[in-house]
Coordinates of C-alpha atoms and ligand atoms in Angstrom, one line a residue:
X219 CA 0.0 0.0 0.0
X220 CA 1.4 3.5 -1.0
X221 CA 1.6 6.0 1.9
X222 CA 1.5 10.0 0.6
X223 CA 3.8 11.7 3.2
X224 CA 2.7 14.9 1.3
X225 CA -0.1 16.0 3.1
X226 CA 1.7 15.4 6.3
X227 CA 4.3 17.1 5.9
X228 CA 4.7 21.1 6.7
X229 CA 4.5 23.2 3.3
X230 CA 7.4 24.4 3.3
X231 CA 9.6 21.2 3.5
X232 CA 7.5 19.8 0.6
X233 CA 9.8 22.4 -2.0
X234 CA 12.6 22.6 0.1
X235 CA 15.8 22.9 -1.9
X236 CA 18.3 21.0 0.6
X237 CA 22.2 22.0 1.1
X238 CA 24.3 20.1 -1.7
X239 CA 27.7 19.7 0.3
X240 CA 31.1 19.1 -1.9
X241 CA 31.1 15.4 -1.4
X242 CA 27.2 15.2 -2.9
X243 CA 28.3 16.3 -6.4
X244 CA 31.2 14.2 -6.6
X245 CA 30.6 10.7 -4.8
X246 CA 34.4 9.4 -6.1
X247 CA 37.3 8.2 -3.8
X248 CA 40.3 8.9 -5.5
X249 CA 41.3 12.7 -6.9
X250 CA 42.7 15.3 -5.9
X251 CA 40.5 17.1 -3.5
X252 CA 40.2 21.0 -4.1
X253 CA 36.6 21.2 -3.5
X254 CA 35.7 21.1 0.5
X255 CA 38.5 24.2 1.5
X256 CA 40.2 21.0 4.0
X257 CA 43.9 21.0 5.1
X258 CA 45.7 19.1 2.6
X259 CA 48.6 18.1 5.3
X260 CA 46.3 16.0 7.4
X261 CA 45.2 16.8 10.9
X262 CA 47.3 17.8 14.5
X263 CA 46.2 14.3 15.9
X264 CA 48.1 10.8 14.7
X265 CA 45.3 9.6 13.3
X266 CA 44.2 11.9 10.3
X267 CA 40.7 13.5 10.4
X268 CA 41.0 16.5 7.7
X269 CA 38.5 15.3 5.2
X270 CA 34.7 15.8 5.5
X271 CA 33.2 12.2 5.9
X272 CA 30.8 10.6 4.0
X273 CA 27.5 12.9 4.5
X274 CA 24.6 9.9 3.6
X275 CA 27.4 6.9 5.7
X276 CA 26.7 4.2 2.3
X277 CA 29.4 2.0 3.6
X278 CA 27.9 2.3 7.1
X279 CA 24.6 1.9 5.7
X280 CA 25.2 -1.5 3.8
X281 CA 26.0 -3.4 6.8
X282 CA 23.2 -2.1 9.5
X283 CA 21.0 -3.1 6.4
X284 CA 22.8 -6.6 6.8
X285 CA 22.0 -7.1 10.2
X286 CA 18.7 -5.6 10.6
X287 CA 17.5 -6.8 7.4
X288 CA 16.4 -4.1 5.9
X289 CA 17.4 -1.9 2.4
X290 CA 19.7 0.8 2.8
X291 CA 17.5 3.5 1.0
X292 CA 15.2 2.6 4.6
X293 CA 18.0 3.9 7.4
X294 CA 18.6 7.2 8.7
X295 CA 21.4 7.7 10.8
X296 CA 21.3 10.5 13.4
X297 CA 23.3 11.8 16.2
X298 CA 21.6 10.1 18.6
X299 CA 17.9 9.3 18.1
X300 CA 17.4 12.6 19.8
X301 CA 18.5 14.2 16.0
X302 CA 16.0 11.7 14.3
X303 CA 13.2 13.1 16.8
X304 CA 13.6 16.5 16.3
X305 CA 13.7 16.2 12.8
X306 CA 10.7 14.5 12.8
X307 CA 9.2 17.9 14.6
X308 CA 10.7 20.2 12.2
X309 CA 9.4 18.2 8.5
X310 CA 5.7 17.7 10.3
X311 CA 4.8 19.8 12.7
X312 CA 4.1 23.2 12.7
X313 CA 4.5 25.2 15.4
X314 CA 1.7 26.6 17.3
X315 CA -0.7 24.6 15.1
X316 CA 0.2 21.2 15.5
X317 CA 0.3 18.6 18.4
X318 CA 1.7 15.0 18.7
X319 CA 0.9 11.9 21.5
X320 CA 2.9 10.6 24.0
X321 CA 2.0 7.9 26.4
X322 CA 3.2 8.7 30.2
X323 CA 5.6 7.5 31.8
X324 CA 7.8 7.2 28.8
X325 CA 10.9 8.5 27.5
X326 CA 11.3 12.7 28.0
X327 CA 12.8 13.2 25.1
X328 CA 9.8 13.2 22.9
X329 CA 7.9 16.2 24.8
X330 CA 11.5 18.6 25.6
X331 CA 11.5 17.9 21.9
X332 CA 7.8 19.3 21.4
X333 CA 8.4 21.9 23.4
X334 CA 11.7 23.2 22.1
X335 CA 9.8 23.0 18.4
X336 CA 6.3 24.8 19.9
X337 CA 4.4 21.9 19.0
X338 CA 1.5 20.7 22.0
X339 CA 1.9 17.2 23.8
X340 CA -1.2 15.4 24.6
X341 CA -0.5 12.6 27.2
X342 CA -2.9 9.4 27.1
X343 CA -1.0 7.9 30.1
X344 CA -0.2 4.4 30.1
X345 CA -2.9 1.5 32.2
X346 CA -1.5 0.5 35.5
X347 CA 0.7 -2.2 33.5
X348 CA 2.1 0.4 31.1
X349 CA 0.1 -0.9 28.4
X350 CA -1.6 1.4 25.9
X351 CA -5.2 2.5 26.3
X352 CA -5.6 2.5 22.2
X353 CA -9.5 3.4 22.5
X354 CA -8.1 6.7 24.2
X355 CA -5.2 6.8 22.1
X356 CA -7.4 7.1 19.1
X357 CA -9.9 9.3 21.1
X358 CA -7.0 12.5 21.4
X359 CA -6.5 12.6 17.5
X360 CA -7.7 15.3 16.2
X361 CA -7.0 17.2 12.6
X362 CA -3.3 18.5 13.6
X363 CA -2.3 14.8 15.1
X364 CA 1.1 14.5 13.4
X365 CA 2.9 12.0 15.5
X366 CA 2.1 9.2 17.7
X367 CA 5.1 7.8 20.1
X368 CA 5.0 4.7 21.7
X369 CA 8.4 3.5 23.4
X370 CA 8.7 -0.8 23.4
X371 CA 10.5 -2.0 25.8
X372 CA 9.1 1.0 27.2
X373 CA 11.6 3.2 29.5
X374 CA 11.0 4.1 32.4
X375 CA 9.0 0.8 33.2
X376 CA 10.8 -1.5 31.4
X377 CA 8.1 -3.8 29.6
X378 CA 7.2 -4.3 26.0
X379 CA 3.7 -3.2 25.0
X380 CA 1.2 -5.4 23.1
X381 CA 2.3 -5.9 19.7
X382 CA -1.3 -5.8 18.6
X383 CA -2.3 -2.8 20.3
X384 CA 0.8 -0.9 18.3
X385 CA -0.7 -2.2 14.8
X386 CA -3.9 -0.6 15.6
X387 CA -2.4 2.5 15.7
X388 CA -0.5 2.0 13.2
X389 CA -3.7 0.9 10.8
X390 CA -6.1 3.5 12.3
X391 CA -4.1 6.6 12.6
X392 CA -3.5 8.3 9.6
X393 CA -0.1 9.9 11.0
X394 CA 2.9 9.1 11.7
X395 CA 3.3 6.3 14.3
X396 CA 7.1 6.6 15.8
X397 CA 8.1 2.8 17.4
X398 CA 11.5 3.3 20.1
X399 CA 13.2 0.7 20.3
X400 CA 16.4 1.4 22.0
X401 CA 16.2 -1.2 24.0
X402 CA 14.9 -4.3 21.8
X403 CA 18.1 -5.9 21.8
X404 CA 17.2 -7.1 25.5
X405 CA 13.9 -8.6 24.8
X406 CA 12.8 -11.3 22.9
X407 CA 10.2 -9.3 20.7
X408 CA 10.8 -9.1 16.7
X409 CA 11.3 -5.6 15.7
X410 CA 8.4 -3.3 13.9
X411 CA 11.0 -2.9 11.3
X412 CA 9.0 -6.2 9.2
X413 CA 6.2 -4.5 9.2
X414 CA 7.8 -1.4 7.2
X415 CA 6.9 -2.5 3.8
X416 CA 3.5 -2.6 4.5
X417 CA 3.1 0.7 6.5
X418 CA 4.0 3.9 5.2
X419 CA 3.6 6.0 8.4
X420 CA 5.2 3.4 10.5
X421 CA 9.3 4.9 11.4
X422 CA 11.1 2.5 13.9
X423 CA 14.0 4.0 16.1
X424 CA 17.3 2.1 17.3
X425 CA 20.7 2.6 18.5
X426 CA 23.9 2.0 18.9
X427 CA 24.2 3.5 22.6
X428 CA 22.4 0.5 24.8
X429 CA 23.4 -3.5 23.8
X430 CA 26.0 -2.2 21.8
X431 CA 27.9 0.0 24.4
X432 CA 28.6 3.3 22.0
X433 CA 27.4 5.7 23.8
X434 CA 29.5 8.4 23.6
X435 CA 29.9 8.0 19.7
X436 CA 26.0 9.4 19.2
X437 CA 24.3 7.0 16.5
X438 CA 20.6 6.7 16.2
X439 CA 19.2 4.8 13.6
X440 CA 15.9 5.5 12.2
X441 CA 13.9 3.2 9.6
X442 CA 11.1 3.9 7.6
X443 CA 9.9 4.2 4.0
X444 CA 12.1 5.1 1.2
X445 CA 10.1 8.3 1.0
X446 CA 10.5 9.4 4.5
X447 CA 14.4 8.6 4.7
X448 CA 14.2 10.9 1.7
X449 CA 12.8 13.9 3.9
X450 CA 14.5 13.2 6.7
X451 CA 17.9 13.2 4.7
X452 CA 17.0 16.3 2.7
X453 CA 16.4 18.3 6.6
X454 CA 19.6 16.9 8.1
X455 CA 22.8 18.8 9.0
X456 CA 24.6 17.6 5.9
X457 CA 27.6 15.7 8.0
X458 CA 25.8 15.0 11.0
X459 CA 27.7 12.1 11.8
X460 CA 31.1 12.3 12.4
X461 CA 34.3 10.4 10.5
X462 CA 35.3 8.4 13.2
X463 CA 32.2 7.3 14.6
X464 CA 31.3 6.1 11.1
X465 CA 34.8 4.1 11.4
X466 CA 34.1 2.8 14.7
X467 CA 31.0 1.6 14.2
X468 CA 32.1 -0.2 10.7
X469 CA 34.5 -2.1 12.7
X470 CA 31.9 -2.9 15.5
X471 CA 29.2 -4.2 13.4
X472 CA 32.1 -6.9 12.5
X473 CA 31.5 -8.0 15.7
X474 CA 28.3 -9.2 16.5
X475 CA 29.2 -12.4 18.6
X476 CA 31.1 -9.8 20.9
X477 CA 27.5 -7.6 21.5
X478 CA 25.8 -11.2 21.7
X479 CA 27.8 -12.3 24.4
X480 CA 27.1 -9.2 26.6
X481 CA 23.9 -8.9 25.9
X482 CA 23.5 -12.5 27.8
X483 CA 25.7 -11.3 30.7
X484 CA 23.4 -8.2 31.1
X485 CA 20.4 -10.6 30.7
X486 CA 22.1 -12.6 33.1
X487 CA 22.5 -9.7 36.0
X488 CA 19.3 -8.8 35.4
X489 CA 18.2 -11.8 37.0
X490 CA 20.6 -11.7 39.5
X491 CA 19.5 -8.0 40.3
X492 CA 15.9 -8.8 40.4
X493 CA 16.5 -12.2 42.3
X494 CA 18.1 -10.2 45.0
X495 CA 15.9 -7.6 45.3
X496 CA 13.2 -10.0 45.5
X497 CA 14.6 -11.6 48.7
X498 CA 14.3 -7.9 50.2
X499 CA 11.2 -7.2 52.6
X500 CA 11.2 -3.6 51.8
X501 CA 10.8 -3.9 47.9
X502 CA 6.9 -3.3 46.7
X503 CA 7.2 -4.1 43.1
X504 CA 9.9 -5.5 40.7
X505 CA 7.9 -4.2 37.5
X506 CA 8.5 -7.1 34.8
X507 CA 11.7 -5.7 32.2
X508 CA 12.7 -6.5 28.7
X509 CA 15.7 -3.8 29.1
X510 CA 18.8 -3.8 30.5
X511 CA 17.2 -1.9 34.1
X512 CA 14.3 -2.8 36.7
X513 CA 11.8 -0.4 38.0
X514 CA 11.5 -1.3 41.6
X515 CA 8.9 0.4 44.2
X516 CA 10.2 1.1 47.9
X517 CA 8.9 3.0 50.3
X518 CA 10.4 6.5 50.7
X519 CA 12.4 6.3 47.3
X520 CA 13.0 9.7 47.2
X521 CA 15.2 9.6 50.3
X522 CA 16.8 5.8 49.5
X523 CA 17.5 7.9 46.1
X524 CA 19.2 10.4 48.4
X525 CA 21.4 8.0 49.9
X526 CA 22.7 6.1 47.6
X527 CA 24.2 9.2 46.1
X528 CA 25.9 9.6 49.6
X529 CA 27.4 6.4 49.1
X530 CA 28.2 6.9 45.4
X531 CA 25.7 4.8 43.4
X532 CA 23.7 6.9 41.4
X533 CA 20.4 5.6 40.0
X534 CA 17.3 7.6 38.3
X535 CA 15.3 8.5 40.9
X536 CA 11.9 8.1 39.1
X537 CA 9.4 9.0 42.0
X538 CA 7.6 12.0 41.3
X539 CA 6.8 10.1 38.0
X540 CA 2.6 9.6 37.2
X541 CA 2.3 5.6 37.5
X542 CA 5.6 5.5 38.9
X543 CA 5.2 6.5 42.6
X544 CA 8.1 5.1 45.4
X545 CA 10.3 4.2 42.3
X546 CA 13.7 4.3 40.8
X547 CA 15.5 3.1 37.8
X548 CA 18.1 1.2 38.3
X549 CA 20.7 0.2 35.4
X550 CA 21.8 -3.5 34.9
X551 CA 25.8 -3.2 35.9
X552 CA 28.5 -5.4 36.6
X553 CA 28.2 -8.4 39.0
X554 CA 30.5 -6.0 41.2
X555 CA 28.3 -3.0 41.1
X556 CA 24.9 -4.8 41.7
X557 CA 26.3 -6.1 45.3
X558 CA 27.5 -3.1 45.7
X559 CA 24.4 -1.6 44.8
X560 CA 21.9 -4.4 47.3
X561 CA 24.5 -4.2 50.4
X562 CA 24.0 -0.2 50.1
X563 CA 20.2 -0.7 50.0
X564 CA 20.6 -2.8 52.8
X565 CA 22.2 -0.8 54.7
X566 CA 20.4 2.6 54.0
X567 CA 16.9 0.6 55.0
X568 CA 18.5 -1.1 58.0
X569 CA 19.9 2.2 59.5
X570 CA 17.5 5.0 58.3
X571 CA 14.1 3.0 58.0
X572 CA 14.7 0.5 60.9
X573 CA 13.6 -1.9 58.3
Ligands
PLP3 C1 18.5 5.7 25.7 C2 17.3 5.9 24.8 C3 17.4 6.3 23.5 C4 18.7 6.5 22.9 O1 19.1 7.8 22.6 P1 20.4 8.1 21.9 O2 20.2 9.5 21.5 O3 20.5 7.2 20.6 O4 21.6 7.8 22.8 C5 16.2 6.5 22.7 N1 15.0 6.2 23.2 C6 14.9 5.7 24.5 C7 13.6 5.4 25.0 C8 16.0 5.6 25.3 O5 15.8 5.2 26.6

């Protein structure tokens, strides 16, 4: 089925002439290089960084498409997903005019991003086991609905959401329905990104800075249709990702069985975590988690939160969060740093709470 992005889309970007940078006219590898104004000599560092890397990442491309089966026409790459978000904002929504929907508690990125593009949030929050209310859902669309964001494994509450309740958005909303992802390399749940050739208005997020440990290199992936990579590529700082994380992650993809094997000792710790924290009398809840953390409900988590800083374990302290009362989020770390983290627990309970 053929998905028109057109009327979605804000006017403007429809005609928008993007920035052609020296390396989109000429796509060759060898020459002499006079075009991008670059230091010829090479760079102050050993490693040489003076030429402008690629601005669409085609050799990057062709092997995320490997392992995540899709084309390469149907990545972006971003600076994060936090670049892919906001330019999702800035090619369909119009400030002042349009809204999108996000479903509380959920990632904050989504509504900072709203806000710092003018666009309104409407919040359907999620039920009582973070699963979506799709009758409400559908209820808060209205004419300027652009964008739909539903977050499985969902963060801060760990689960995934019902497969079938994401397809009904997808099928009855006629915008665009954004499925995060970042943490689907913990759970055992196929991606959305199969479903992309039959939904137009379906875009699937990823990244490289969970299971695969890159953090600090920023790289967001993004699939969708053809048609939409299209926009999103046309809106884009033109070499929004840099040389050497392009490098890095080349070389990383090469090693899968490396990410596969931490991904079970995380999996693994995660148990151990939750098994431990089970055996504690002062733990509520252990919410059920397909991502590499647990949200866990204690009494006075605010203060336990508190406290743990004084001993120098930092978790997110998620308790002033709707649906997420007396909790924090607690990161899956080494075997090391998860006693660490229960004897501190133990001890702040047993001294402040006479628990
Ligand atoms: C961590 C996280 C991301 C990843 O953001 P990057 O900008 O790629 O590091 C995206 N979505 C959710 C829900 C996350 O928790």
């Amino acid at each position: 089925m053929k998905f028109d992005l057109t009327p979605l889309l804000r006017p403007h970007i429809v005609d928008l002439l993007p920035y052609t940078s020296a390396r989109d006219e000429y796509t060759g590898k060898e020459g002499i290089f006079l075009d991008a104004n670059e230091n010829p000599y090479g760079s102050v560092t050993d490693q040489d960084f003076n030429r402008y890397p690629d601005p669409y990442q085609l050799d990057l491309k062709a092997e995320i498409a490997k392992i995540k089966q899709v084309k390469p026409s149907q990545i972006f790459l971003g600076n994060g997903s936090d670049e892919a978000i906001d330019l999702l904002f800035r090619a369909f929504c119009n400030p002042g005019q349009d809204n999108v929907i996000i479903l509380p508690p959920t990632y904050g990125m989504y509504e900072v991003s709203a806000g710092i593009n003018d666009v309104e949030t409407r919040r359907v929050p999620l039920t009582e086991d973070f699963q979506l209310q799709t009758d409400k859902i559908l209820d808060a669309v209205d004419q300027h609905t652009k964008i739909i964001f539903v977050c499985s494994p969902n963060n801060p509450s760990g689960n995934k959401v019902n497969r079938e309740d994401i397809l009904r958005l997808i099928q009855e909303f006629h915008g665009l329905v954004v499925v995060d992802e970042a943490y689907i390399d913990f759970s055992d749940e196929p991606s959305f990104t199969n479903l992309l050739p039959e939904y137009g208005n379906l875009l699937v997020m990823q990244t490289f800075s969970k299971a695969w440990g890159l953090a600090s290199l920023r790289l967001g992936m993004a699939f969708a249709s053809k048609a939409m990579i299209k926009i999103l590529n046309r809106i884009k700082p033109p070499y929004n990702i840099s040389g050497l994380t392009q490098e890095t992650v080349l070389a990383a993809i090469k090693n899968v069985d490396k990410v596969n094997a931490m991904i079970a000792d995380m999996l693994q710790e995660r148990d151990f975590l939750k098994e431990e924290m089970a055996k504690l009398d002062f733990v509520e809840k252990i919410h059920p988690s397909h991502a590499n953390f647990l949200l866990v409900k204690m009494p006075n988590a605010n203060h336990v939160y508190d406290d743990l800083i004084e001993e120098q374990i930092i978790v997110r302290n998620r308790s002033k969060v709707q649906l997420c009362e007396d909790c924090l989020r607690i990161s899956v770390g080494t075997r090391a740093e998860n006693v660490a983290f229960i004897d501190a627990l133990k001890k702040i309970y047993a001294e402040s709470f006479n628990l």
